[in-house]
Short mmCIF file of C-alpha atoms in Angstrom, two decimals:
data_model
loop_
_atom_site.label_atom_id
_atom_site.label_comp_id
_atom_site.label_asym_id
_atom_site.label_seq_id
_atom_site.Cartn_x
_atom_site.Cartn_y
_atom_site.Cartn_z
CA UNK A 217 67.24 118.66 116.39
CA UNK A 218 69.15 121.48 116.59
CA UNK A 219 71.32 122.81 113.24
CA UNK A 220 74.70 121.22 114.18
CA UNK A 221 73.24 117.69 115.45
CA UNK A 222 72.07 117.68 111.86
CA UNK A 223 74.74 119.01 110.32
CA UNK A 224 76.47 116.23 112.07
CA UNK A 225 74.32 113.76 110.10
CA UNK A 226 74.62 115.49 106.58
CA UNK A 227 78.80 115.50 107.26
CA UNK A 228 78.27 111.59 108.53
CA UNK A 229 76.12 111.45 104.62
CA UNK A 230 78.28 112.76 102.97
CA UNK A 231 81.34 110.26 104.41
CA UNK A 232 78.80 106.88 103.41
CA UNK A 233 78.46 108.41 99.72
CA UNK A 234 82.63 108.79 99.48
CA UNK A 235 83.52 105.70 101.44
CA UNK A 236 80.63 103.62 99.02
CA UNK A 237 81.60 105.05 95.83
CA UNK A 238 85.27 105.97 96.60
CA UNK A 239 85.75 102.36 97.83
CA UNK A 240 84.88 100.40 94.90
CA UNK A 241 87.26 102.54 92.36
CA UNK A 242 90.08 101.74 95.57
CA UNK A 243 89.52 98.98 94.86
CA UNK A 244 89.97 98.23 91.06
CA UNK A 245 93.02 100.14 91.55
CA UNK A 246 94.36 97.61 93.94
CA UNK A 247 93.09 94.77 91.30
CA UNK A 248 94.89 96.11 88.71
CA UNK A 249 97.63 94.66 89.98
CA UNK A 250 95.75 91.25 91.51
CA UNK A 251 93.65 90.51 89.64
CA UNK A 252 94.38 91.63 85.62
CA UNK A 253 96.33 89.31 83.31
CA UNK A 254 98.25 91.63 81.76
CA UNK A 255 97.10 94.75 79.74
CA UNK A 256 94.08 94.48 78.06
CA UNK A 257 92.97 93.32 80.98
CA UNK A 258 94.87 96.24 83.37
CA UNK A 259 92.15 98.80 80.68
CA UNK A 260 89.61 96.59 80.92
CA UNK A 261 89.69 96.99 84.66
CA UNK A 262 90.40 100.45 84.95
CA UNK A 263 88.03 101.72 82.30
CA UNK A 264 85.33 100.43 84.75
CA UNK A 265 85.92 103.10 86.64
CA UNK A 266 87.09 105.31 84.07
CA UNK A 267 84.15 107.50 83.75
CA UNK A 268 82.90 108.42 87.43
CA UNK A 269 86.02 107.73 89.26
CA UNK A 270 86.64 111.76 89.37
CA UNK A 271 83.32 112.28 90.54
CA UNK A 272 83.38 109.73 92.96
CA UNK A 273 85.98 112.30 94.87
CA UNK A 274 82.96 115.25 94.55
CA UNK A 275 82.29 113.67 98.03
CA UNK A 276 85.61 113.99 99.73
CA UNK A 277 85.83 117.80 98.59
CA UNK A 278 82.21 118.19 99.52
CA UNK A 279 82.99 115.65 103.11
CA UNK A 280 86.16 118.31 103.64
CA UNK A 281 83.79 121.31 102.98
CA UNK A 282 81.09 120.95 104.98
CA UNK A 283 83.79 120.08 107.69
CA UNK A 284 85.36 123.47 107.59
CA UNK A 285 82.13 125.30 107.46
CA UNK A 286 80.35 124.05 109.81
CA UNK A 287 82.88 122.86 112.27
CA UNK A 288 85.73 124.50 111.86
CA UNK A 289 87.27 123.88 114.58
CA UNK A 290 87.49 120.10 114.47
CA UNK A 291 88.53 121.54 110.84
CA UNK A 292 91.99 122.80 112.06
CA UNK A 293 92.66 120.49 115.07
CA UNK A 294 92.51 117.06 112.63
CA UNK A 295 94.17 118.49 109.46
CA UNK A 296 96.68 120.33 112.01
CA UNK A 297 96.31 116.34 114.19
CA UNK A 298 96.86 114.97 111.48
CA UNK A 299 98.95 116.67 109.01
CA UNK A 300 101.23 113.40 107.86
CA UNK A 301 98.23 111.04 107.16
CA UNK A 302 96.59 113.41 105.29
CA UNK A 303 98.89 115.31 103.20
CA UNK A 304 99.90 111.50 102.02
CA UNK A 305 96.45 110.83 100.94
CA UNK A 306 96.28 114.11 98.79
CA UNK A 307 99.40 112.64 97.46
CA UNK A 308 98.10 109.79 96.07
CA UNK A 309 94.84 111.35 94.96
CA UNK A 310 96.92 114.71 92.83
CA UNK A 311 98.89 111.25 91.60
CA UNK A 312 96.25 108.96 91.11
CA UNK A 313 93.95 111.52 89.33
CA UNK A 314 97.07 112.00 86.49
CA UNK A 315 97.60 108.89 86.52
CA UNK A 316 94.47 108.10 85.46
CA UNK A 317 94.59 110.88 82.59
CA UNK A 318 97.86 110.23 81.63
CA UNK A 319 98.51 106.67 81.34
CA UNK A 320 97.35 106.12 77.67
CA UNK A 321 98.80 109.79 75.95
CA UNK A 322 102.23 107.92 74.76
CA UNK A 323 102.72 103.64 73.67
CA UNK A 324 106.09 103.25 75.04
CA UNK A 325 105.80 100.55 77.30
CA UNK A 326 107.32 101.76 79.88
CA UNK A 327 105.91 104.88 80.16
CA UNK A 328 102.22 103.25 80.84
CA UNK A 329 103.73 100.90 83.23
CA UNK A 330 105.07 103.46 85.38
CA UNK A 331 102.05 104.88 85.36
CA UNK A 332 99.99 101.67 86.57
CA UNK A 333 102.17 100.87 89.66
CA UNK A 334 101.48 104.34 90.49
CA UNK A 335 97.34 103.58 89.62
CA UNK A 336 97.65 100.40 92.28
CA UNK A 337 99.86 102.26 94.98
CA UNK A 338 98.21 105.54 94.77
CA UNK A 339 94.41 102.97 95.52
CA UNK A 340 96.05 101.08 98.17
CA UNK A 341 97.77 103.61 99.86
CA UNK A 342 94.45 105.95 101.13
CA UNK A 343 92.74 102.90 101.55
CA UNK A 344 94.59 101.64 103.99
CA UNK A 345 94.59 105.72 105.60
CA UNK A 346 91.36 106.55 105.83
CA UNK A 347 90.80 103.85 107.74
CA UNK A 348 93.60 104.77 110.14
CA UNK A 349 92.47 108.05 110.17
CA UNK A 350 89.17 107.22 111.98
CA UNK A 351 90.39 105.07 113.85
CA UNK A 352 91.30 107.76 116.00
CA UNK A 353 89.20 109.19 115.31
CA UNK A 354 86.91 107.41 116.95
CA UNK A 355 89.62 106.26 119.45
CA UNK A 356 90.69 109.77 120.30
CA UNK A 357 93.61 111.54 119.94
CA UNK A 358 95.70 113.72 122.30
CA UNK A 359 93.83 117.36 122.29
CA UNK A 360 95.13 119.41 125.15
CA UNK A 361 92.41 122.30 126.81
CA UNK A 362 92.93 124.93 123.90
CA UNK A 363 91.34 122.04 121.62
CA UNK A 364 95.25 121.82 119.66
CA UNK A 365 96.36 118.27 118.84
CA UNK A 366 99.59 117.93 121.49
CA UNK A 367 100.91 114.09 120.18
CA UNK A 368 102.86 112.46 117.22
CA UNK A 369 102.28 111.36 114.26
CA UNK A 370 103.61 107.68 116.75
CA UNK A 371 100.86 108.28 118.69
CA UNK A 372 98.56 107.34 114.92
CA UNK A 373 100.07 104.14 114.51
CA UNK A 374 98.32 102.85 117.20
CA UNK A 375 96.84 98.26 117.22
CA UNK A 376 93.12 99.75 116.35
CA UNK A 377 93.93 102.10 113.96
CA UNK A 378 95.98 99.82 112.13
CA UNK A 379 93.82 96.75 112.53
CA UNK A 380 91.04 99.75 110.71
CA UNK A 381 93.61 100.56 107.90
CA UNK A 382 92.98 96.30 107.84
CA UNK A 383 88.98 96.52 107.15
CA UNK A 384 89.10 99.78 104.88
CA UNK A 385 92.28 98.15 102.81
CA UNK A 386 90.16 94.44 102.36
CA UNK A 387 86.76 95.52 102.75
CA UNK A 388 87.14 98.08 99.30
CA UNK A 389 89.12 96.02 97.69
CA UNK A 390 86.45 93.53 98.34
CA UNK A 391 83.33 96.35 97.29
CA UNK A 392 86.01 96.96 93.80
CA UNK A 393 85.79 92.91 92.99
CA UNK A 394 81.89 92.90 93.18
CA UNK A 395 81.80 95.71 91.37
CA UNK A 396 84.30 94.13 88.57
CA UNK A 397 82.15 91.34 88.37
CA UNK A 398 79.80 93.40 87.99
CA UNK A 399 81.14 95.32 84.67
CA UNK A 400 83.34 92.91 82.86
CA UNK A 401 82.47 90.08 81.06
CA UNK A 402 84.65 86.73 80.08
CA UNK A 403 86.86 85.32 81.87
CA UNK A 404 87.81 88.53 84.77
CA UNK A 405 84.77 88.08 84.65
CA UNK A 406 84.33 85.05 86.68
CA UNK A 407 87.79 85.63 88.47
CA UNK A 408 86.35 88.46 90.24
CA UNK A 409 84.06 86.67 91.29
CA UNK A 410 86.03 84.44 92.83
CA UNK A 411 88.62 86.90 93.92
CA UNK A 412 85.49 88.49 95.85
CA UNK A 413 84.69 85.37 97.24
CA UNK A 414 88.25 84.70 98.94
CA UNK A 415 88.52 88.28 99.86
CA UNK A 416 85.14 88.42 101.87
CA UNK A 417 85.41 86.15 103.84
CA UNK A 418 89.32 88.20 104.94
CA UNK A 419 86.88 91.49 105.30
CA UNK A 420 84.28 89.45 107.26
CA UNK A 421 86.55 88.92 109.79
CA UNK A 422 88.92 91.74 109.80
CA UNK A 423 85.72 93.77 110.25
CA UNK A 424 84.17 91.66 112.79
CA UNK A 425 86.98 91.98 115.22
CA UNK A 426 87.07 96.11 114.21
CA UNK A 427 82.93 96.19 115.17
CA UNK A 428 83.72 94.01 118.23
CA UNK A 429 86.69 96.52 119.93
CA UNK A 430 84.39 99.47 119.21
CA UNK A 431 81.32 98.32 120.35
CA UNK A 432 83.11 97.30 123.06
CA UNK A 433 85.36 100.32 123.98
CA UNK A 434 82.28 102.60 122.67
CA UNK A 435 79.55 101.75 121.71
CA UNK A 436 76.26 102.17 123.10
CA UNK A 437 72.61 100.27 121.73
CA UNK A 438 72.15 101.94 118.82
CA UNK A 439 75.37 101.54 117.85
CA UNK A 440 74.82 98.05 118.02
CA UNK A 441 71.95 98.08 115.70
CA UNK A 442 74.65 99.27 113.59
CA UNK A 443 76.78 96.33 114.01
CA UNK A 444 74.23 93.86 113.32
CA UNK A 445 73.57 95.29 110.15
CA UNK A 446 76.87 95.62 109.07
CA UNK A 447 77.69 92.18 109.37
CA UNK A 448 74.18 90.74 108.37
CA UNK A 449 74.95 92.40 104.32
CA UNK A 450 78.46 91.33 104.40
CA UNK A 451 77.62 87.54 105.27
CA UNK A 452 75.00 88.64 102.45
CA UNK A 453 77.54 90.25 100.26
CA UNK A 454 79.76 86.88 100.25
CA UNK A 455 76.58 84.58 99.94
CA UNK A 456 74.79 86.56 97.12
CA UNK A 457 78.79 86.83 95.30
CA UNK A 458 79.07 82.54 95.41
CA UNK A 459 75.79 82.55 94.18
CA UNK A 460 76.14 84.81 90.76
CA UNK A 461 73.61 87.98 91.60
CA UNK A 462 76.52 89.73 91.17
CA UNK A 463 74.19 93.84 91.22
CA UNK A 464 72.30 91.97 94.97
CA UNK A 465 76.17 91.59 96.37
CA UNK A 466 76.87 95.33 94.98
CA UNK A 467 74.10 96.74 96.73
CA UNK A 468 75.11 94.36 99.86
CA UNK A 469 78.25 95.48 100.56
CA UNK A 470 77.68 98.80 100.07
CA UNK A 471 74.91 98.59 102.40
CA UNK A 472 78.22 97.18 104.29
CA UNK A 473 80.32 100.15 103.79
CA UNK A 474 77.05 102.47 104.79
CA UNK A 475 76.62 100.40 108.10
CA UNK A 476 80.03 100.57 109.59
CA UNK A 477 80.78 104.55 108.77
CA UNK A 478 77.75 104.86 110.52
CA UNK A 479 77.90 102.78 113.63
CA UNK A 480 81.27 105.02 113.94
CA UNK A 481 79.44 108.46 113.52
CA UNK A 482 76.43 106.85 115.99
CA UNK A 483 79.81 106.02 118.61
CA UNK A 484 80.91 109.98 118.53
CA UNK A 485 78.28 111.09 119.24
CA UNK A 486 77.51 114.29 120.05
CA UNK A 487 81.63 114.72 120.27
CA UNK A 488 83.34 114.93 117.01
CA UNK A 489 87.25 114.52 117.94
CA UNK A 490 87.59 112.87 121.58
CA UNK A 491 90.14 114.10 123.90
CA UNK A 492 92.05 111.10 124.90
CA UNK A 493 94.12 113.54 127.94
CA UNK A 494 90.21 114.25 129.26
CA UNK A 495 86.98 113.86 127.69
CA UNK A 496 85.73 117.86 128.48
CA UNK A 497 88.68 118.90 126.65
CA UNK A 498 86.26 116.58 123.38
CA UNK A 499 85.65 118.72 120.53
CA UNK A 500 82.14 118.60 120.43
CA UNK A 501 78.99 119.35 118.37
CA UNK A 502 78.42 121.87 120.32
CA UNK A 503 82.13 123.60 120.98
CA UNK A 504 83.47 123.10 117.70
CA UNK A 505 80.56 124.04 115.31
CA UNK A 506 79.72 127.09 113.33
CA UNK A 507 76.97 129.66 114.50
CA UNK A 508 73.74 129.01 114.18
CA UNK A 509 73.16 131.86 111.19
CA UNK A 510 76.18 130.36 109.14
CA UNK A 511 74.78 126.46 109.83
CA UNK A 512 70.99 128.05 108.75
CA UNK A 513 72.74 129.49 105.04
CA UNK A 514 74.80 126.11 104.52
CA UNK A 515 72.04 124.35 105.08
CA UNK A 516 69.26 126.48 102.59
CA UNK A 517 72.74 126.73 99.73
CA UNK A 518 72.96 122.08 100.15
CA UNK A 519 69.08 121.51 100.71
CA UNK A 520 68.76 123.53 96.71
CA UNK A 521 71.97 121.75 95.12
CA UNK A 522 72.05 117.71 97.03
CA UNK A 523 69.58 117.00 94.12
CA UNK A 524 70.87 118.51 91.38
CA UNK A 525 74.76 116.60 92.47
CA UNK A 526 72.78 113.27 92.54
CA UNK A 527 70.32 113.24 90.08
CA UNK A 528 73.33 114.27 87.63
CA UNK A 529 75.92 111.66 89.27
CA UNK A 530 72.75 108.72 89.13
CA UNK A 531 72.57 109.66 84.91
CA UNK A 532 76.20 109.07 84.86
CA UNK A 533 76.04 106.11 85.89
CA UNK A 534 73.24 104.76 84.02
CA UNK A 535 74.38 106.03 80.63
CA UNK A 536 77.85 104.01 81.12
CA UNK A 537 76.17 100.80 83.27
CA UNK A 538 77.35 97.99 80.30
CA UNK A 539 79.48 95.36 81.18
CA UNK A 540 83.16 95.31 79.14
CA UNK A 541 84.89 93.04 78.10
CA UNK A 542 89.37 92.28 76.74
CA UNK A 543 86.95 92.23 73.37
CA UNK A 544 85.55 96.13 73.96
CA UNK A 545 89.76 97.86 74.10
CA UNK A 546 90.61 98.70 69.79
CA UNK A 547 94.33 97.12 70.32
CA UNK A 548 92.49 94.10 71.31
CA UNK A 549 90.31 93.81 69.13
CA UNK A 550 92.59 93.87 65.93
#
């Protein structure tokens, strides 16, 4: 296996990690308006991800940086062609981070309510747009012979990509509901489990349609295996949450996301960004990659840094592993 193939796999792993981790905290952000009853319960939900949400976003920074260094032509074409949706995602992530930090800085109800609205919308919008973006990457976009995107923003709003956005939104929200049931106690835990069951069924319907469409259009035997794993894991997650096995359900909902992202990358390879104008103009792991020397240096750096990051983030989740409820919120306790 060549180094550019290795880095294609590593970038896929980074996106899997990002969607696995950021998926449930996007879901929690959406659930602050859907599941929570009152400010105290919203605080409970926000506190479940409070210690970890910023660490989850490191995976996005790493995936973007790795793409820039390993496949600069892919990075340039992607960010020029998807400029508006990626800018919207970036603004949402910035506002979302500010909302988490500033929401409790002042006691006024209007101040806190406005930041809670911001948390909801800046969780929902990226959850949709990531699905739209990856749907377009897999489907193919208008790339010319000079590796330049020559389409428009409206070309990105096609049925396949919009379906992908509905898949990520419902799947992330289901993932978040399962996480909420895993991390809370009391009435909110019971309602989170019930909501997760309904969300899982909706996500399954959207995901099955999207995966079948992807497999029929772009798939092969390896992507078919990933599709089967995705569907089986999602069904297992719904069954587990119905049985009250939140830990198993969370592991299986995460497996669903991981297998679905893996399937998308399997349908791409050896392309990294197909051209819908001419297959010969597609960006591939070969014509879009950096020099072998650059990839070699990156590989050594990744071999040293990655285990450290994984150990630190695992330790963070271990430290903040306990459940919380409304009784743990200071204002509610008094």
